Amino acid sequence: MVKSFFNKNKKNFMRNLPTIFIVPTGIGCEIGGFAGDAIPAAKLLAASSGCLITHPNVMNGGSLSTVDERIFYVEGYSLDKFARGEIGLKKVYQQRIGIIFDSGISNEMFHRHLQVADACTATLGINVETYVRTNKPLGVVFEDQASGASGGYIENPDTLIEAGQKLLNQGITAIAIVSDFPDELENKDITLYREGKSVDKISGVEAVISHLISKFLKVPCAHAPALSPLNVKEDLDPRAAAEEIGFTFLPSVLMGLNKAPNLVDLPSSDKEITLLPNEVRSIVVPSGALGGEAVLAFIERGIPVIAVKNKSILKVDSEKINYSNIIDVNNYFEAAGVLLSLREGIALKSLQRPIKSFKNFQII
């Protein structure tokens, strides 16, 4: 059994500040609105907090990702459940990964992804054990939301759940999903995204797919779209570059799932749970995205919300949320400084100028 890395050394636990880091999917964030471009911020926040819980939208960079023992990789639906106090997280040495392949994927693309599994096993030591193909194509449909956020659905959700259950019946403990994405996005949308000027049009339905597995099968999971390679674009935005250098998005998904924590329903008699929701001490989120489930759950508990200026299409900011414990910062450098201050027990007001004189405080 894997023992809690907190409980091994209570002194070290007190030196950590477990923190959730969220960059919502499909809202066009300047940082985190592309494949993996929030990874540097995640690494910085993990270093400053000592323990970071984040989701695939932050960590998946196509062919690129990173491994950090301080980072818990948790799918978005499960992350919301964790924030609501419904599940705990349990560290593992390694997951037994299975892959669901959408039967709508072309034969060439299917074999490209099988090669990714072989490469990740041979090169990275990841335990990819088996795969299954869906009985019917998933039927991905793009559908933008009224807010302008990316959205969509799949026409055959039952075939996805059925395929996932087959993997669980074989002893699989984490699931990667590779689905066929139709080539129906307008060239204008693709061009603007590659230039860094538009919302990622596929990310919304990606979240729908992974949420279904999380909700019904309750195991770590993440999604990788199967897309045809695009022609070389010379004026590519650097944030979109990670999506252009390989045939597939699957490597970062397998890297994330390799040591993704198990999800334990609460309350539980399991003494080996690594992290409980009530041990989280702060949450970092874009300043315009304060209306999400995880943020609202922690507001109810009085947890500090660090709101980072990270432009997106959402405008739910501190002016619209009646909560006194929102800490507005200009960037992730400042967010890391706030986390260090909280972790070290340094009052934030002592680092700000001017300092309000103590004589001006009185009992209310």
Short mmCIF file of C-alpha atoms in Angstrom, two decimals:
data_model
loop_
_atom_site.label_atom_id
_atom_site.label_comp_id
_atom_site.label_asym_id
_atom_site.label_seq_id
_atom_site.Cartn_x
_atom_site.Cartn_y
_atom_site.Cartn_z
CA MET A 1 0.00 0.00 0.00
CA VAL A 2 1.14 3.53 -0.71
CA LYS A 3 1.32 5.63 2.45
CA SER A 4 0.37 9.27 2.50
CA PHE A 5 3.35 11.47 1.71
CA PHE A 6 1.89 13.91 4.25
CA ASN A 7 1.46 11.40 7.06
CA LYS A 8 5.00 10.05 6.63
CA ASN A 9 6.28 13.29 8.08
CA LYS A 10 3.84 15.62 9.82
CA LYS A 11 6.41 18.39 9.85
CA ASN A 12 6.67 18.28 6.06
CA PHE A 13 2.88 18.30 5.82
CA MET A 14 2.75 21.55 7.74
CA ARG A 15 5.24 23.02 5.28
CA ASN A 16 2.99 22.27 2.31
CA LEU A 17 0.00 24.31 1.20
CA PRO A 18 -2.21 21.97 -0.89
CA THR A 19 -3.61 24.12 -3.70
CA ILE A 20 -5.99 23.58 -6.60
CA PHE A 21 -5.03 25.14 -9.93
CA ILE A 22 -7.76 25.51 -12.55
CA VAL A 23 -7.75 26.91 -16.07
CA PRO A 24 -11.25 26.15 -17.41
CA THR A 25 -11.48 24.37 -20.74
CA GLY A 26 -12.64 26.12 -23.90
CA ILE A 27 -12.86 29.73 -22.70
CA GLY A 28 -9.84 31.07 -24.57
CA CYS A 29 -7.51 31.89 -21.66
CA GLU A 30 -4.33 33.68 -22.68
CA ILE A 31 -2.44 31.18 -20.53
CA GLY A 32 -3.92 27.68 -20.62
CA GLY A 33 -6.13 28.18 -23.67
CA PHE A 34 -3.78 26.08 -25.78
CA ALA A 35 -2.25 22.60 -25.47
CA GLY A 36 0.05 22.61 -22.47
CA ASP A 37 0.88 26.32 -22.37
CA ALA A 38 -0.12 26.44 -18.68
CA ILE A 39 2.42 23.76 -17.71
CA PRO A 40 5.12 26.31 -16.74
CA ALA A 41 2.60 28.03 -14.46
CA ALA A 42 1.65 24.66 -12.94
CA LYS A 43 5.32 23.84 -12.24
CA LEU A 44 5.82 27.22 -10.60
CA LEU A 45 2.69 26.88 -8.43
CA ALA A 46 3.65 23.31 -7.48
CA ALA A 47 7.05 24.53 -6.34
CA SER A 48 5.60 27.41 -4.32
CA SER A 49 2.78 25.40 -2.72
CA GLY A 50 4.49 22.03 -2.32
CA CYS A 51 1.33 20.25 -3.46
CA LEU A 52 -0.81 21.11 -6.51
CA ILE A 53 -4.02 19.51 -7.75
CA THR A 54 -4.83 20.31 -11.37
CA HIS A 55 -6.53 18.86 -14.43
CA PRO A 56 -5.64 17.59 -17.94
CA ASN A 57 -6.45 20.89 -19.67
CA VAL A 58 -3.48 22.36 -17.79
CA MET A 59 -1.05 19.45 -18.19
CA ASN A 60 -1.77 17.98 -21.64
CA GLY A 61 0.58 19.41 -24.28
CA GLY A 62 0.07 17.08 -27.23
CA SER A 63 3.41 15.30 -27.51
CA LEU A 64 4.75 17.29 -24.56
CA SER A 65 4.11 17.21 -20.82
CA THR A 66 5.99 16.99 -17.55
CA VAL A 67 6.13 14.73 -14.51
CA ASP A 68 6.22 16.21 -11.02
CA GLU A 69 5.55 14.25 -7.83
CA ARG A 70 4.02 17.38 -6.31
CA ILE A 71 1.27 17.55 -8.95
CA PHE A 72 -1.96 15.50 -8.74
CA TYR A 73 -3.44 14.92 -12.23
CA VAL A 74 -7.24 14.82 -11.83
CA GLU A 75 -9.88 14.98 -14.58
CA GLY A 76 -12.15 18.03 -14.36
CA TYR A 77 -15.39 16.34 -13.30
CA SER A 78 -13.54 14.45 -10.56
CA LEU A 79 -11.74 17.62 -9.52
CA ASP A 80 -15.10 19.28 -8.92
CA LYS A 81 -16.19 16.26 -6.85
CA PHE A 82 -13.00 16.56 -4.83
CA ALA A 83 -13.67 20.25 -4.20
CA ARG A 84 -17.19 19.44 -3.05
CA GLY A 85 -15.79 16.94 -0.52
CA GLU A 86 -17.15 13.83 -2.23
CA ILE A 87 -13.85 12.05 -2.99
CA GLY A 88 -10.30 11.83 -1.69
CA LEU A 89 -7.11 11.31 -3.69
CA LYS A 90 -4.79 8.36 -3.19
CA LYS A 91 -1.28 8.31 -4.65
CA VAL A 92 -0.20 5.20 -6.54
CA TYR A 93 3.11 3.93 -7.83
CA GLN A 94 1.66 3.36 -11.30
CA GLN A 95 -1.71 2.94 -13.00
CA ARG A 96 -2.70 0.11 -15.33
CA ILE A 97 -3.80 2.10 -18.36
CA GLY A 98 -6.26 1.01 -21.02
CA ILE A 99 -7.20 2.95 -24.13
CA ILE A 100 -10.65 3.37 -25.67
CA PHE A 101 -10.43 3.91 -29.44
CA ASP A 102 -13.39 5.42 -31.25
CA SER A 103 -14.32 2.97 -34.01
CA GLY A 104 -14.73 5.96 -36.32
CA ILE A 105 -10.95 6.53 -36.39
CA SER A 106 -9.27 5.75 -39.71
CA ASN A 107 -7.02 2.69 -39.90
CA GLU A 108 -3.91 4.82 -40.40
CA MET A 109 -4.70 7.03 -37.41
CA PHE A 110 -5.51 3.96 -35.31
CA HIS A 111 -2.07 2.47 -35.97
CA ARG A 112 -0.37 5.80 -35.26
CA HIS A 113 -1.91 5.72 -31.81
CA LEU A 114 -0.95 2.09 -31.21
CA GLN A 115 2.62 3.18 -31.92
CA VAL A 116 2.28 5.92 -29.32
CA ALA A 117 1.35 3.28 -26.72
CA ASP A 118 4.39 1.20 -27.74
CA ALA A 119 6.64 4.27 -27.59
CA CYS A 120 5.42 5.32 -24.15
CA THR A 121 5.97 1.80 -22.84
CA ALA A 122 9.42 1.37 -24.40
CA THR A 123 10.73 4.89 -23.78
CA LEU A 124 8.95 6.15 -20.65
CA GLY A 125 8.12 2.91 -18.83
CA ILE A 126 4.39 3.65 -18.81
CA ASN A 127 2.16 0.62 -18.22
CA VAL A 128 -0.27 0.67 -21.16
CA GLU A 129 -1.87 -2.78 -20.92
CA THR A 130 -4.68 -3.10 -23.42
CA TYR A 131 -7.23 -1.32 -25.59
CA VAL A 132 -10.77 -1.67 -26.82
CA ARG A 133 -12.60 -0.21 -29.82
CA THR A 134 -16.14 1.12 -29.43
CA ASN A 135 -18.95 -0.88 -31.02
CA LYS A 136 -20.23 2.27 -32.72
CA PRO A 137 -18.57 5.56 -33.64
CA LEU A 138 -18.88 8.10 -30.82
CA GLY A 139 -20.29 10.71 -33.19
CA VAL A 140 -18.60 13.92 -32.06
CA VAL A 141 -20.62 17.08 -32.68
CA PHE A 142 -19.28 20.62 -32.18
CA GLU A 143 -21.69 23.11 -30.63
CA ASP A 144 -20.55 26.47 -29.29
CA GLN A 145 -22.24 27.72 -26.14
CA ALA A 146 -24.13 31.01 -25.94
CA SER A 147 -21.24 32.55 -23.99
CA GLY A 148 -18.88 31.81 -26.87
CA ALA A 149 -17.16 28.98 -24.97
CA SER A 150 -16.33 25.78 -26.80
CA GLY A 151 -18.94 23.03 -26.46
CA GLY A 152 -20.51 19.98 -28.05
CA TYR A 153 -21.68 16.43 -27.42
CA ILE A 154 -21.37 12.85 -28.66
CA GLU A 155 -24.21 11.02 -30.34
CA ASN A 156 -23.49 7.61 -28.81
CA PRO A 157 -22.43 8.02 -25.16
CA ASP A 158 -23.54 4.50 -24.25
CA THR A 159 -20.94 2.92 -26.51
CA LEU A 160 -18.22 4.93 -24.73
CA ILE A 161 -19.31 3.76 -21.27
CA GLU A 162 -19.66 0.17 -22.48
CA ALA A 163 -16.09 0.21 -23.86
CA GLY A 164 -14.76 1.67 -20.61
CA GLN A 165 -16.51 -1.01 -18.56
CA LYS A 166 -14.85 -3.71 -20.67
CA LEU A 167 -11.46 -2.25 -19.72
CA LEU A 168 -12.35 -2.15 -16.02
CA ASN A 169 -13.44 -5.79 -16.23
CA GLN A 170 -9.89 -6.60 -17.37
CA GLY A 171 -8.36 -4.92 -14.31
CA ILE A 172 -7.56 -1.57 -15.93
CA THR A 173 -7.34 1.27 -13.37
CA ALA A 174 -7.05 4.37 -15.64
CA ILE A 175 -8.52 5.12 -19.06
CA ALA A 176 -7.34 7.16 -22.03
CA ILE A 177 -9.89 7.95 -24.72
CA VAL A 178 -9.00 8.63 -28.36
CA SER A 179 -11.95 9.83 -30.40
CA ASP A 180 -12.44 10.67 -34.05
CA PHE A 181 -12.98 14.39 -34.60
CA PRO A 182 -14.74 15.43 -37.80
CA ASP A 183 -12.89 17.72 -40.21
CA GLU A 184 -15.78 20.15 -40.23
CA LEU A 185 -14.32 23.12 -38.40
CA GLU A 186 -14.27 26.17 -40.62
CA ASN A 187 -10.84 27.07 -41.93
CA LYS A 188 -11.32 30.52 -40.41
CA ASP A 189 -11.73 29.04 -36.91
CA ILE A 190 -8.65 26.87 -37.27
CA THR A 191 -6.58 29.70 -38.68
CA LEU A 192 -7.53 32.12 -35.90
CA TYR A 193 -6.78 29.53 -33.24
CA ARG A 194 -3.38 28.72 -34.73
CA GLU A 195 -2.67 32.46 -34.70
CA GLY A 196 -3.62 32.67 -31.02
CA LYS A 197 -6.77 34.72 -31.67
CA SER A 198 -9.62 32.27 -30.98
CA VAL A 199 -11.04 29.78 -28.51
CA ASP A 200 -10.04 26.13 -28.97
CA LYS A 201 -13.18 24.85 -30.72
CA ILE A 202 -12.63 21.18 -29.85
CA SER A 203 -11.87 21.44 -26.14
CA GLY A 204 -15.49 21.71 -24.96
CA VAL A 205 -16.57 18.37 -26.40
CA GLU A 206 -13.30 16.85 -25.17
CA ALA A 207 -14.39 17.74 -21.65
CA VAL A 208 -17.80 16.15 -22.26
CA ILE A 209 -16.14 12.88 -23.25
CA SER A 210 -13.82 12.66 -20.24
CA HIS A 211 -16.59 13.81 -17.86
CA LEU A 212 -18.72 10.84 -18.97
CA ILE A 213 -16.02 8.34 -18.05
CA SER A 214 -15.36 10.08 -14.72
CA LYS A 215 -19.03 10.24 -13.82
CA PHE A 216 -20.04 6.68 -14.65
CA LEU A 217 -16.83 4.68 -14.16
CA LYS A 218 -15.11 6.73 -11.42
CA VAL A 219 -11.51 6.16 -12.51
CA PRO A 220 -8.73 8.52 -13.61
CA CYS A 221 -9.16 9.40 -17.27
CA ALA A 222 -8.23 11.89 -19.97
CA HIS A 223 -9.00 12.45 -23.64
CA ALA A 224 -6.91 12.82 -26.79
CA PRO A 225 -8.52 13.85 -30.09
CA ALA A 226 -7.57 12.11 -33.34
CA LEU A 227 -7.03 14.89 -35.85
CA SER A 228 -5.52 14.94 -39.31
CA PRO A 229 -2.18 16.80 -39.49
CA LEU A 230 -2.41 20.37 -40.78
CA ASN A 231 -0.20 22.03 -43.34
CA VAL A 232 2.77 23.95 -41.98
CA LYS A 233 1.88 27.50 -40.92
CA GLU A 234 4.80 29.94 -40.78
CA ASP A 235 3.12 32.55 -38.57
CA LEU A 236 2.03 30.06 -35.89
CA ASP A 237 1.46 31.35 -32.37
CA PRO A 238 4.05 29.70 -30.06
CA ARG A 239 1.25 28.61 -27.71
CA ALA A 240 -0.21 26.43 -30.48
CA ALA A 241 3.12 24.88 -31.47
CA ALA A 242 2.84 21.84 -29.16
CA GLU A 243 -0.15 20.68 -31.20
CA GLU A 244 1.75 20.82 -34.48
CA ILE A 245 4.84 18.72 -33.79
CA GLY A 246 3.34 15.22 -33.68
CA PHE A 247 0.65 13.00 -35.15
CA THR A 248 -1.23 12.62 -31.89
CA PHE A 249 -2.16 14.16 -28.55
CA LEU A 250 -1.96 10.82 -26.74
CA PRO A 251 1.60 10.99 -25.26
CA SER A 252 0.78 13.73 -22.74
CA VAL A 253 -2.41 11.90 -21.73
CA LEU A 254 -0.52 8.67 -21.01
CA MET A 255 2.16 10.59 -19.11
CA GLY A 256 -0.50 12.24 -16.96
CA LEU A 257 -2.42 9.04 -16.28
CA ASN A 258 0.68 6.98 -15.46
CA LYS A 259 0.68 8.12 -11.81
CA ALA A 260 -2.70 9.86 -11.60
CA PRO A 261 -4.17 9.36 -8.11
CA ASN A 262 -6.96 6.90 -7.43
CA LEU A 263 -10.35 8.40 -6.61
CA VAL A 264 -11.79 7.28 -3.26
CA ASP A 265 -15.43 7.93 -2.42
CA LEU A 266 -15.96 9.71 0.90
CA PRO A 267 -16.58 8.98 3.66
CA SER A 268 -14.15 6.08 3.57
CA SER A 269 -12.45 3.76 6.03
CA ASP A 270 -9.32 3.74 3.84
CA LYS A 271 -6.46 4.91 6.06
CA GLU A 272 -4.12 5.36 3.10
CA ILE A 273 -5.85 8.32 1.41
CA THR A 274 -3.14 10.79 0.48
CA LEU A 275 -5.15 13.99 0.27
CA LEU A 276 -8.57 14.93 1.59
CA PRO A 277 -10.57 17.94 0.39
CA ASN A 278 -10.40 19.63 3.80
CA GLU A 279 -6.59 19.70 3.54
CA VAL A 280 -6.68 22.08 0.56
CA ARG A 281 -5.72 25.58 1.64
CA SER A 282 -6.14 27.70 -1.52
CA ILE A 283 -7.32 27.70 -5.13
CA VAL A 284 -5.81 29.52 -8.11
CA VAL A 285 -8.12 30.41 -11.00
CA PRO A 286 -8.39 33.02 -13.79
CA SER A 287 -9.92 36.21 -12.44
CA GLY A 288 -12.87 36.09 -14.85
CA ALA A 289 -13.75 32.47 -14.11
CA LEU A 290 -14.83 32.62 -10.47
CA GLY A 291 -18.21 30.98 -11.07
CA GLY A 292 -17.01 27.40 -11.44
CA GLU A 293 -18.11 24.57 -9.14
CA ALA A 294 -14.74 24.11 -7.45
CA VAL A 295 -14.37 27.83 -6.72
CA LEU A 296 -17.87 28.12 -5.29
CA ALA A 297 -17.33 25.01 -3.16
CA PHE A 298 -14.22 26.51 -1.59
CA ILE A 299 -15.84 29.91 -1.15
CA GLU A 300 -18.45 28.15 1.01
CA ARG A 301 -15.60 26.85 3.18
CA GLY A 302 -13.81 30.19 3.43
CA ILE A 303 -10.75 29.06 1.43
CA PRO A 304 -8.60 31.84 -0.11
CA VAL A 305 -9.21 32.28 -3.85
CA ILE A 306 -6.22 33.61 -5.78
CA ALA A 307 -7.66 35.27 -8.89
CA VAL A 308 -5.06 35.71 -11.63
CA LYS A 309 -5.46 38.14 -14.51
CA ASN A 310 -5.66 35.67 -17.40
CA LYS A 311 -7.88 37.10 -20.11
CA SER A 312 -10.72 34.89 -21.40
CA ILE A 313 -14.27 35.23 -22.70
CA LEU A 314 -15.70 34.92 -19.16
CA LYS A 315 -16.26 37.97 -16.93
CA VAL A 316 -17.26 36.45 -13.58
CA ASP A 317 -14.72 38.34 -11.47
CA SER A 318 -14.33 39.53 -7.87
CA GLU A 319 -16.70 42.45 -8.50
CA LYS A 320 -19.49 39.95 -9.19
CA ILE A 321 -18.65 37.55 -6.34
CA ASN A 322 -19.50 38.70 -2.81
CA TYR A 323 -16.51 37.14 -1.05
CA SER A 324 -13.90 38.96 0.99
CA ASN A 325 -11.17 36.32 0.70
CA ILE A 326 -10.39 36.81 -2.99
CA ILE A 327 -6.78 37.81 -3.61
CA ASP A 328 -6.45 39.53 -7.00
CA VAL A 329 -3.03 39.25 -8.64
CA ASN A 330 -1.65 40.34 -11.99
CA ASN A 331 0.10 37.13 -13.08
CA TYR A 332 1.25 33.68 -12.00
CA PHE A 333 4.53 35.08 -10.64
CA GLU A 334 2.47 37.02 -8.08
CA ALA A 335 0.23 34.01 -7.44
CA ALA A 336 3.32 31.96 -6.59
CA GLY A 337 4.45 34.69 -4.19
CA VAL A 338 1.07 34.67 -2.46
CA LEU A 339 1.24 30.87 -2.09
CA LEU A 340 4.72 31.11 -0.59
CA SER A 341 3.52 33.77 1.84
CA LEU A 342 0.55 31.66 2.92
CA ARG A 343 2.76 28.57 3.18
CA GLU A 344 5.36 30.33 5.32
CA GLY A 345 2.81 32.09 7.54
CA ILE A 346 3.67 35.60 6.36
CA ALA A 347 0.74 38.03 6.50
CA LEU A 348 0.06 39.41 3.03
CA LYS A 349 -0.56 42.90 4.39
CA SER A 350 3.01 43.00 5.73
CA LEU A 351 4.32 42.87 2.16
CA GLN A 352 2.05 45.60 0.82
CA ARG A 353 2.42 49.37 0.92
CA PRO A 354 1.15 51.46 2.48
CA ILE A 355 0.61 49.44 5.68
CA LYS A 356 -2.47 50.45 7.60
CA SER A 357 -1.54 51.46 11.16
CA PHE A 358 -2.73 49.12 13.86
CA LYS A 359 -4.26 52.06 15.74
CA ASN A 360 -6.81 52.31 12.93
CA PHE A 361 -8.16 48.85 13.65
CA GLN A 362 -10.91 48.45 16.21
CA ILE A 363 -13.29 45.80 17.45
CA ILE A 364 -16.50 45.81 15.41
#
